[in-house]
């Protein structure tokens, strides 16, 4: 048993399983140690196929996935696969010059990314935010009817003309926030604070990526206007 596990056991906590897919052993170990200190059980894989097998078997609360992995499949393939199965939030690890991959990763359903080199503390903070958000109980489960589009917060689903449209956690949170505030012009900062978490330290362009995805998935049923110089308004 390593120090992290020992601490978790001593603390009597089990925060659940996180799978880390990263081929750089130093980074993987550092990430694992930081998460174990917080009571998570961490399972590691150094390639996509092994990692997906672990995720399938262990049903982790979250996966941390390096984009650049050895072998025929990379971290984006992992996102794509998980998106098809749904339900496992993903944080991507990316290199500094990986902007296109980052955007693609978000489009493929990743919930967040951190850019190497990153501080383990920042990564752990982001993991906790995502877990809180994806699993927080909704006391007020609103049902929004927006023309052809229905957003059901209780069931966390969106339908167009009665047909369910699969959305990522992040996309759904964004849509629900827009629905709550329909008619109002919202800045990207407001959207990040409201739909994600107050003080979210992410890039405001993240909002644009998710808006593009919502538009693509929901089509004309999403009456979302771009308010130049401000952000977005749901009609
Ligand atoms: Ca790598």
PDB file of C-alpha atoms and ligand atoms in Angstrom:
ATOM      1  CA  UNK A   1       0.000   0.000   0.000  1.00  0.00           C
ATOM      2  CA  UNK A   2       1.439   3.378  -0.874  1.00  0.00           C
ATOM      3  CA  UNK A   3       1.276   6.527   1.183  1.00  0.00           C
ATOM      4  CA  UNK A   4      -1.797   7.867  -0.570  1.00  0.00           C
ATOM      5  CA  UNK A   5      -3.854   4.768   0.005  1.00  0.00           C
ATOM      6  CA  UNK A   6      -2.666   4.597   3.596  1.00  0.00           C
ATOM      7  CA  UNK A   7      -3.822   8.159   4.127  1.00  0.00           C
ATOM      8  CA  UNK A   8      -7.167   7.447   2.566  1.00  0.00           C
ATOM      9  CA  UNK A   9      -7.645   4.415   4.766  1.00  0.00           C
ATOM     10  CA  UNK A  10      -6.585   6.355   7.844  1.00  0.00           C
ATOM     11  CA  UNK A  11      -9.025   9.088   6.986  1.00  0.00           C
ATOM     12  CA  UNK A  12     -11.707   6.459   6.608  1.00  0.00           C
ATOM     13  CA  UNK A  13     -12.799   7.918   3.321  1.00  0.00           C
ATOM     14  CA  UNK A  14     -13.598   6.339   0.036  1.00  0.00           C
ATOM     15  CA  UNK A  15     -14.295   9.007  -2.498  1.00  0.00           C
ATOM     16  CA  UNK A  16     -14.726   6.429  -5.259  1.00  0.00           C
ATOM     17  CA  UNK A  17     -12.715   5.245  -8.214  1.00  0.00           C
ATOM     18  CA  UNK A  18     -10.906   7.419 -10.749  1.00  0.00           C
ATOM     19  CA  UNK A  19      -9.176   5.942 -13.778  1.00  0.00           C
ATOM     20  CA  UNK A  20      -6.022   7.693 -15.007  1.00  0.00           C
ATOM     21  CA  UNK A  21      -4.887   6.943 -18.572  1.00  0.00           C
ATOM     22  CA  UNK A  22      -1.441   8.428 -19.093  1.00  0.00           C
ATOM     23  CA  UNK A  23       1.692   6.873 -20.594  1.00  0.00           C
ATOM     24  CA  UNK A  24       4.135   9.231 -18.870  1.00  0.00           C
ATOM     25  CA  UNK A  25       4.737   7.326 -15.637  1.00  0.00           C
ATOM     26  CA  UNK A  26       5.963  10.375 -13.703  1.00  0.00           C
ATOM     27  CA  UNK A  27       2.850  12.374 -14.491  1.00  0.00           C
ATOM     28  CA  UNK A  28       0.554   9.395 -13.934  1.00  0.00           C
ATOM     29  CA  UNK A  29       2.067   8.698 -10.526  1.00  0.00           C
ATOM     30  CA  UNK A  30       1.890  12.331  -9.481  1.00  0.00           C
ATOM     31  CA  UNK A  31      -1.764  12.553 -10.490  1.00  0.00           C
ATOM     32  CA  UNK A  32      -2.552   9.269  -8.758  1.00  0.00           C
ATOM     33  CA  UNK A  33      -0.824  10.313  -5.555  1.00  0.00           C
ATOM     34  CA  UNK A  34      -2.668  13.647  -5.460  1.00  0.00           C
ATOM     35  CA  UNK A  35      -6.015  11.947  -5.924  1.00  0.00           C
ATOM     36  CA  UNK A  36      -5.320   9.224  -3.369  1.00  0.00           C
ATOM     37  CA  UNK A  37      -4.582  11.896  -0.811  1.00  0.00           C
ATOM     38  CA  UNK A  38      -8.160  13.034  -1.334  1.00  0.00           C
ATOM     39  CA  UNK A  39      -9.518   9.565  -0.687  1.00  0.00           C
ATOM     40  CA  UNK A  40     -10.000   8.433  -4.280  1.00  0.00           C
ATOM     41  CA  UNK A  41      -9.052   4.948  -5.360  1.00  0.00           C
ATOM     42  CA  UNK A  42      -6.966   5.400  -8.476  1.00  0.00           C
ATOM     43  CA  UNK A  43      -6.498   2.850 -11.247  1.00  0.00           C
ATOM     44  CA  UNK A  44      -3.876   3.508 -13.879  1.00  0.00           C
ATOM     45  CA  UNK A  45      -3.466   2.514 -17.498  1.00  0.00           C
ATOM     46  CA  UNK A  46      -0.847   3.641 -19.988  1.00  0.00           C
ATOM     47  CA  UNK A  47      -2.773   3.097 -23.215  1.00  0.00           C
ATOM     48  CA  UNK A  48      -6.301   3.671 -24.485  1.00  0.00           C
ATOM     49  CA  UNK A  49      -7.412   0.070 -24.881  1.00  0.00           C
ATOM     50  CA  UNK A  50      -6.357  -0.962 -21.379  1.00  0.00           C
ATOM     51  CA  UNK A  51      -7.884   2.225 -19.985  1.00  0.00           C
ATOM     52  CA  UNK A  52     -11.235   1.685 -21.675  1.00  0.00           C
ATOM     53  CA  UNK A  53     -11.231  -1.874 -20.334  1.00  0.00           C
ATOM     54  CA  UNK A  54     -10.687  -0.549 -16.811  1.00  0.00           C
ATOM     55  CA  UNK A  55     -13.464   1.997 -17.208  1.00  0.00           C
ATOM     56  CA  UNK A  56     -15.818  -0.637 -18.478  1.00  0.00           C
ATOM     57  CA  UNK A  57     -15.057  -2.973 -15.592  1.00  0.00           C
ATOM     58  CA  UNK A  58     -14.711  -0.534 -12.715  1.00  0.00           C
ATOM     59  CA  UNK A  59     -17.318   2.117 -13.570  1.00  0.00           C
ATOM     60  CA  UNK A  60     -15.237   5.002 -12.186  1.00  0.00           C
ATOM     61  CA  UNK A  61     -16.723   8.313 -11.154  1.00  0.00           C
ATOM     62  CA  UNK A  62     -14.382  10.070 -13.559  1.00  0.00           C
ATOM     63  CA  UNK A  63     -11.511   9.448 -15.985  1.00  0.00           C
ATOM     64  CA  UNK A  64      -8.381  11.542 -16.480  1.00  0.00           C
ATOM     65  CA  UNK A  65      -7.096  10.969 -19.973  1.00  0.00           C
ATOM     66  CA  UNK A  66      -3.898  12.099 -21.681  1.00  0.00           C
ATOM     67  CA  UNK A  67      -4.527  13.036 -25.317  1.00  0.00           C
ATOM     68  CA  UNK A  68      -1.195  11.712 -26.576  1.00  0.00           C
ATOM     69  CA  UNK A  69      -1.165   7.974 -25.911  1.00  0.00           C
ATOM     70  CA  UNK A  70       0.932   5.254 -27.538  1.00  0.00           C
ATOM     71  CA  UNK A  71      -0.686   2.688 -29.768  1.00  0.00           C
ATOM     72  CA  UNK A  72      -3.400   2.960 -32.378  1.00  0.00           C
ATOM     73  CA  UNK A  73      -5.831   4.914 -30.205  1.00  0.00           C
ATOM     74  CA  UNK A  74      -5.278   8.219 -28.432  1.00  0.00           C
ATOM     75  CA  UNK A  75      -7.082  10.150 -25.724  1.00  0.00           C
ATOM     76  CA  UNK A  76      -9.565  11.595 -28.200  1.00  0.00           C
ATOM     77  CA  UNK A  77     -10.586   8.071 -29.183  1.00  0.00           C
ATOM     78  CA  UNK A  78     -11.207   7.403 -25.505  1.00  0.00           C
ATOM     79  CA  UNK A  79     -13.494  10.469 -25.342  1.00  0.00           C
ATOM     80  CA  UNK A  80     -15.321   9.329 -28.431  1.00  0.00           C
ATOM     81  CA  UNK A  81     -15.881   5.870 -26.977  1.00  0.00           C
ATOM     82  CA  UNK A  82     -17.010   7.150 -23.609  1.00  0.00           C
ATOM     83  CA  UNK A  83     -19.354   9.620 -25.242  1.00  0.00           C
ATOM     84  CA  UNK A  84     -21.012   6.717 -27.029  1.00  0.00           C
ATOM     85  CA  UNK A  85     -21.464   4.901 -23.706  1.00  0.00           C
ATOM     86  CA  UNK A  86     -22.205   8.065 -21.742  1.00  0.00           C
ATOM     87  CA  UNK A  87     -22.012   8.798 -18.054  1.00  0.00           C
ATOM     88  CA  UNK A  88     -18.258   8.921 -17.299  1.00  0.00           C
ATOM     89  CA  UNK A  89     -16.965  12.490 -16.986  1.00  0.00           C
ATOM     90  CA  UNK A  90     -13.544  13.043 -18.574  1.00  0.00           C
ATOM     91  CA  UNK A  91     -10.736  15.489 -17.839  1.00  0.00           C
ATOM     92  CA  UNK A  92      -8.167  15.655 -20.630  1.00  0.00           C
ATOM     93  CA  UNK A  93      -4.465  16.212 -20.129  1.00  0.00           C
ATOM     94  CA  UNK A  94      -3.078  18.199 -23.046  1.00  0.00           C
ATOM     95  CA  UNK A  95       0.212  19.639 -24.204  1.00  0.00           C
ATOM     96  CA  UNK A  96       0.499  23.389 -24.491  1.00  0.00           C
ATOM     97  CA  UNK A  97       0.396  23.408 -28.294  1.00  0.00           C
ATOM     98  CA  UNK A  98      -2.629  21.154 -28.481  1.00  0.00           C
ATOM     99  CA  UNK A  99      -5.360  23.760 -28.862  1.00  0.00           C
ATOM    100  CA  UNK A 100      -7.101  22.035 -31.755  1.00  0.00           C
ATOM    101  CA  UNK A 101      -7.105  18.737 -29.893  1.00  0.00           C
ATOM    102  CA  UNK A 102      -8.448  20.458 -26.797  1.00  0.00           C
ATOM    103  CA  UNK A 103     -11.386  21.937 -28.669  1.00  0.00           C
ATOM    104  CA  UNK A 104     -12.008  18.633 -30.376  1.00  0.00           C
ATOM    105  CA  UNK A 105     -11.853  16.883 -27.005  1.00  0.00           C
ATOM    106  CA  UNK A 106     -14.526  19.178 -25.583  1.00  0.00           C
ATOM    107  CA  UNK A 107     -16.648  18.599 -28.662  1.00  0.00           C
ATOM    108  CA  UNK A 108     -16.241  14.871 -28.184  1.00  0.00           C
ATOM    109  CA  UNK A 109     -17.671  15.148 -24.703  1.00  0.00           C
ATOM    110  CA  UNK A 110     -14.734  15.815 -22.381  1.00  0.00           C
ATOM    111  CA  UNK A 111     -15.820  17.890 -19.394  1.00  0.00           C
ATOM    112  CA  UNK A 112     -12.612  19.810 -18.940  1.00  0.00           C
ATOM    113  CA  UNK A 113      -8.908  19.861 -19.678  1.00  0.00           C
ATOM    114  CA  UNK A 114      -5.689  20.870 -18.003  1.00  0.00           C
ATOM    115  CA  UNK A 115      -2.597  21.876 -19.918  1.00  0.00           C
ATOM    116  CA  UNK A 116       0.788  20.397 -19.075  1.00  0.00           C
ATOM    117  CA  UNK A 117       2.644  21.350 -17.002  1.00  0.00           C
ATOM    118  CA  UNK A 118      -0.184  21.654 -14.465  1.00  0.00           C
ATOM    119  CA  UNK A 119      -0.317  21.730 -10.724  1.00  0.00           C
ATOM    120  CA  UNK A 120      -1.807  18.585  -9.202  1.00  0.00           C
ATOM    121  CA  UNK A 121      -3.770  20.829  -6.871  1.00  0.00           C
ATOM    122  CA  UNK A 122      -5.476  22.523  -9.794  1.00  0.00           C
ATOM    123  CA  UNK A 123      -6.296  19.173 -11.354  1.00  0.00           C
ATOM    124  CA  UNK A 124      -7.788  17.878  -8.106  1.00  0.00           C
ATOM    125  CA  UNK A 125      -9.840  21.064  -7.745  1.00  0.00           C
ATOM    126  CA  UNK A 126     -11.254  20.610 -11.223  1.00  0.00           C
ATOM    127  CA  UNK A 127     -12.036  16.968 -10.598  1.00  0.00           C
ATOM    128  CA  UNK A 128     -13.989  17.887  -7.493  1.00  0.00           C
ATOM    129  CA  UNK A 129     -15.952  20.592  -9.295  1.00  0.00           C
ATOM    130  CA  UNK A 130     -16.938  18.172 -12.034  1.00  0.00           C
ATOM    131  CA  UNK A 131     -17.978  15.502  -9.580  1.00  0.00           C
ATOM    132  CA  UNK A 132     -20.029  17.966  -7.557  1.00  0.00           C
ATOM    133  CA  UNK A 133     -21.712  19.246 -10.642  1.00  0.00           C
ATOM    134  CA  UNK A 134     -22.440  15.958 -12.328  1.00  0.00           C
ATOM    135  CA  UNK A 135     -23.792  14.335  -9.205  1.00  0.00           C
ATOM    136  CA  UNK A 136     -25.375  17.147  -7.238  1.00  0.00           C
ATOM    137  CA  UNK A 137     -28.987  16.501  -6.375  1.00  0.00           C
ATOM    138  CA  UNK A 138     -31.441  18.831  -8.023  1.00  0.00           C
ATOM    139  CA  UNK A 139     -33.918  19.962  -5.414  1.00  0.00           C
ATOM    140  CA  UNK A 140     -35.865  22.068  -7.844  1.00  0.00           C
ATOM    141  CA  UNK A 141     -36.297  19.993 -10.951  1.00  0.00           C
ATOM    142  CA  UNK A 142     -37.584  22.427 -13.498  1.00  0.00           C
ATOM    143  CA  UNK A 143     -39.161  21.444 -16.773  1.00  0.00           C
ATOM    144  CA  UNK A 144     -38.657  24.002 -19.540  1.00  0.00           C
ATOM    145  CA  UNK A 145     -40.790  23.937 -22.650  1.00  0.00           C
ATOM    146  CA  UNK A 146     -39.153  26.027 -25.342  1.00  0.00           C
ATOM    147  CA  UNK A 147     -41.200  25.445 -28.455  1.00  0.00           C
ATOM    148  CA  UNK A 148     -40.087  22.163 -29.990  1.00  0.00           C
ATOM    149  CA  UNK A 149     -37.389  21.794 -27.353  1.00  0.00           C
ATOM    150  CA  UNK A 150     -38.063  20.453 -23.853  1.00  0.00           C
ATOM    151  CA  UNK A 151     -35.424  20.532 -21.128  1.00  0.00           C
ATOM    152  CA  UNK A 152     -36.156  18.320 -18.133  1.00  0.00           C
ATOM    153  CA  UNK A 153     -33.744  19.065 -15.293  1.00  0.00           C
ATOM    154  CA  UNK A 154     -35.082  16.318 -13.084  1.00  0.00           C
ATOM    155  CA  UNK A 155     -34.353  13.611 -15.611  1.00  0.00           C
ATOM    156  CA  UNK A 156     -31.472  15.603 -17.082  1.00  0.00           C
ATOM    157  CA  UNK A 157     -32.649  15.106 -20.610  1.00  0.00           C
ATOM    158  CA  UNK A 158     -33.454  17.270 -23.596  1.00  0.00           C
ATOM    159  CA  UNK A 159     -35.929  16.342 -26.298  1.00  0.00           C
ATOM    160  CA  UNK A 160     -36.752  17.867 -29.672  1.00  0.00           C
ATOM    161  CA  UNK A 161     -40.269  17.047 -30.869  1.00  0.00           C
ATOM    162  CA  UNK A 162     -40.311  14.345 -28.208  1.00  0.00           C
ATOM    163  CA  UNK A 163     -37.095  12.667 -29.390  1.00  0.00           C
ATOM    164  CA  UNK A 164     -34.282  12.554 -26.806  1.00  0.00           C
ATOM    165  CA  UNK A 165     -31.038  14.263 -27.823  1.00  0.00           C
ATOM    166  CA  UNK A 166     -27.910  12.903 -26.070  1.00  0.00           C
ATOM    167  CA  UNK A 167     -25.945  15.734 -24.454  1.00  0.00           C
ATOM    168  CA  UNK A 168     -22.770  15.711 -22.396  1.00  0.00           C
ATOM    169  CA  UNK A 169     -22.943  16.804 -18.751  1.00  0.00           C
ATOM    170  CA  UNK A 170     -21.498  20.158 -19.671  1.00  0.00           C
ATOM    171  CA  UNK A 171     -23.818  20.710 -22.608  1.00  0.00           C
ATOM    172  CA  UNK A 172     -26.828  19.887 -20.492  1.00  0.00           C
ATOM    173  CA  UNK A 173     -25.758  22.237 -17.690  1.00  0.00           C
ATOM    174  CA  UNK A 174     -25.288  25.005 -20.244  1.00  0.00           C
ATOM    175  CA  UNK A 175     -28.685  24.387 -21.817  1.00  0.00           C
ATOM    176  CA  UNK A 176     -30.430  24.300 -18.440  1.00  0.00           C
ATOM    177  CA  UNK A 177     -28.765  27.565 -17.432  1.00  0.00           C
ATOM    178  CA  UNK A 178     -29.807  29.249 -20.678  1.00  0.00           C
ATOM    179  CA  UNK A 179     -33.342  27.939 -20.215  1.00  0.00           C
ATOM    180  CA  UNK A 180     -33.499  29.311 -16.672  1.00  0.00           C
ATOM    181  CA  UNK A 181     -32.435  32.720 -17.935  1.00  0.00           C
ATOM    182  CA  UNK A 182     -34.229  32.826 -21.236  1.00  0.00           C
ATOM    183  CA  UNK A 183     -34.788  36.264 -22.683  1.00  0.00           C
ATOM    184  CA  UNK A 184     -31.679  37.626 -20.993  1.00  0.00           C
ATOM    185  CA  UNK A 185     -28.421  38.462 -22.762  1.00  0.00           C
ATOM    186  CA  UNK A 186     -25.756  36.536 -20.864  1.00  0.00           C
ATOM    187  CA  UNK A 187     -22.040  37.139 -21.037  1.00  0.00           C
ATOM    188  CA  UNK A 188     -19.650  34.222 -21.371  1.00  0.00           C
ATOM    189  CA  UNK A 189     -18.379  34.985 -17.871  1.00  0.00           C
ATOM    190  CA  UNK A 190     -21.915  34.849 -16.464  1.00  0.00           C
ATOM    191  CA  UNK A 191     -22.492  31.573 -18.234  1.00  0.00           C
ATOM    192  CA  UNK A 192     -19.273  30.065 -16.884  1.00  0.00           C
ATOM    193  CA  UNK A 193     -20.142  31.181 -13.349  1.00  0.00           C
ATOM    194  CA  UNK A 194     -23.775  30.141 -13.565  1.00  0.00           C
ATOM    195  CA  UNK A 195     -23.722  26.962 -15.589  1.00  0.00           C
ATOM    196  CA  UNK A 196     -20.390  25.682 -14.376  1.00  0.00           C
ATOM    197  CA  UNK A 197     -19.341  27.020 -10.983  1.00  0.00           C
ATOM    198  CA  UNK A 198     -18.781  30.507  -9.517  1.00  0.00           C
ATOM    199  CA  UNK A 199     -15.195  31.611 -10.116  1.00  0.00           C
ATOM    200  CA  UNK A 200     -14.602  28.930 -12.731  1.00  0.00           C
ATOM    201  CA  UNK A 201     -11.073  29.489 -13.972  1.00  0.00           C
ATOM    202  CA  UNK A 202     -11.614  28.124 -17.441  1.00  0.00           C
ATOM    203  CA  UNK A 203     -11.250  29.808 -20.777  1.00  0.00           C
ATOM    204  CA  UNK A 204     -14.339  31.778 -21.862  1.00  0.00           C
ATOM    205  CA  UNK A 205     -14.040  30.254 -25.322  1.00  0.00           C
ATOM    206  CA  UNK A 206     -15.079  26.986 -23.733  1.00  0.00           C
ATOM    207  CA  UNK A 207     -18.603  28.427 -23.760  1.00  0.00           C
ATOM    208  CA  UNK A 208     -18.429  28.918 -27.523  1.00  0.00           C
ATOM    209  CA  UNK A 209     -17.340  25.322 -28.037  1.00  0.00           C
ATOM    210  CA  UNK A 210     -20.320  24.012 -26.091  1.00  0.00           C
ATOM    211  CA  UNK A 211     -22.712  26.431 -27.746  1.00  0.00           C
ATOM    212  CA  UNK A 212     -21.555  25.155 -31.139  1.00  0.00           C
ATOM    213  CA  UNK A 213     -22.245  21.630 -29.977  1.00  0.00           C
ATOM    214  CA  UNK A 214     -25.714  22.512 -28.715  1.00  0.00           C
ATOM    215  CA  UNK A 215     -26.507  24.213 -32.017  1.00  0.00           C
ATOM    216  CA  UNK A 216     -25.271  21.220 -33.950  1.00  0.00           C
ATOM    217  CA  UNK A 217     -27.234  18.726 -31.878  1.00  0.00           C
ATOM    218  CA  UNK A 218     -30.445  20.687 -31.414  1.00  0.00           C
ATOM    219  CA  UNK A 219     -30.583  22.492 -34.779  1.00  0.00           C
ATOM    220  CA  UNK A 220     -33.384  25.004 -35.331  1.00  0.00           C
ATOM    221  CA  UNK A 221     -35.128  23.855 -32.174  1.00  0.00           C
ATOM    222  CA  UNK A 222     -32.562  25.845 -30.185  1.00  0.00           C
ATOM    223  CA  UNK A 223     -33.502  29.503 -30.582  1.00  0.00           C
ATOM    224  CA  UNK A 224     -30.225  30.838 -29.308  1.00  0.00           C
ATOM    225  CA  UNK A 225     -29.035  34.229 -30.485  1.00  0.00           C
ATOM    226  CA  UNK A 226     -25.462  35.463 -30.453  1.00  0.00           C
ATOM    227  CA  UNK A 227     -25.384  38.897 -28.842  1.00  0.00           C
ATOM    228  CA  UNK A 228     -22.339  40.587 -30.349  1.00  0.00           C
ATOM    229  CA  UNK A 229     -19.879  41.876 -27.801  1.00  0.00           C
ATOM    230  CA  UNK A 230     -21.813  40.219 -24.992  1.00  0.00           C
ATOM    231  CA  UNK A 231     -22.550  36.524 -25.343  1.00  0.00           C
ATOM    232  CA  UNK A 232     -25.769  34.657 -25.896  1.00  0.00           C
ATOM    233  CA  UNK A 233     -29.516  34.934 -25.370  1.00  0.00           C
ATOM    234  CA  UNK A 234     -32.066  32.167 -25.563  1.00  0.00           C
ATOM    235  CA  UNK A 235     -35.247  33.466 -27.196  1.00  0.00           C
TER     236      UNK A 235
HETATM  237 CA1  LIG B   1       1.468  11.106 -23.481  1.00  0.00          CA
END
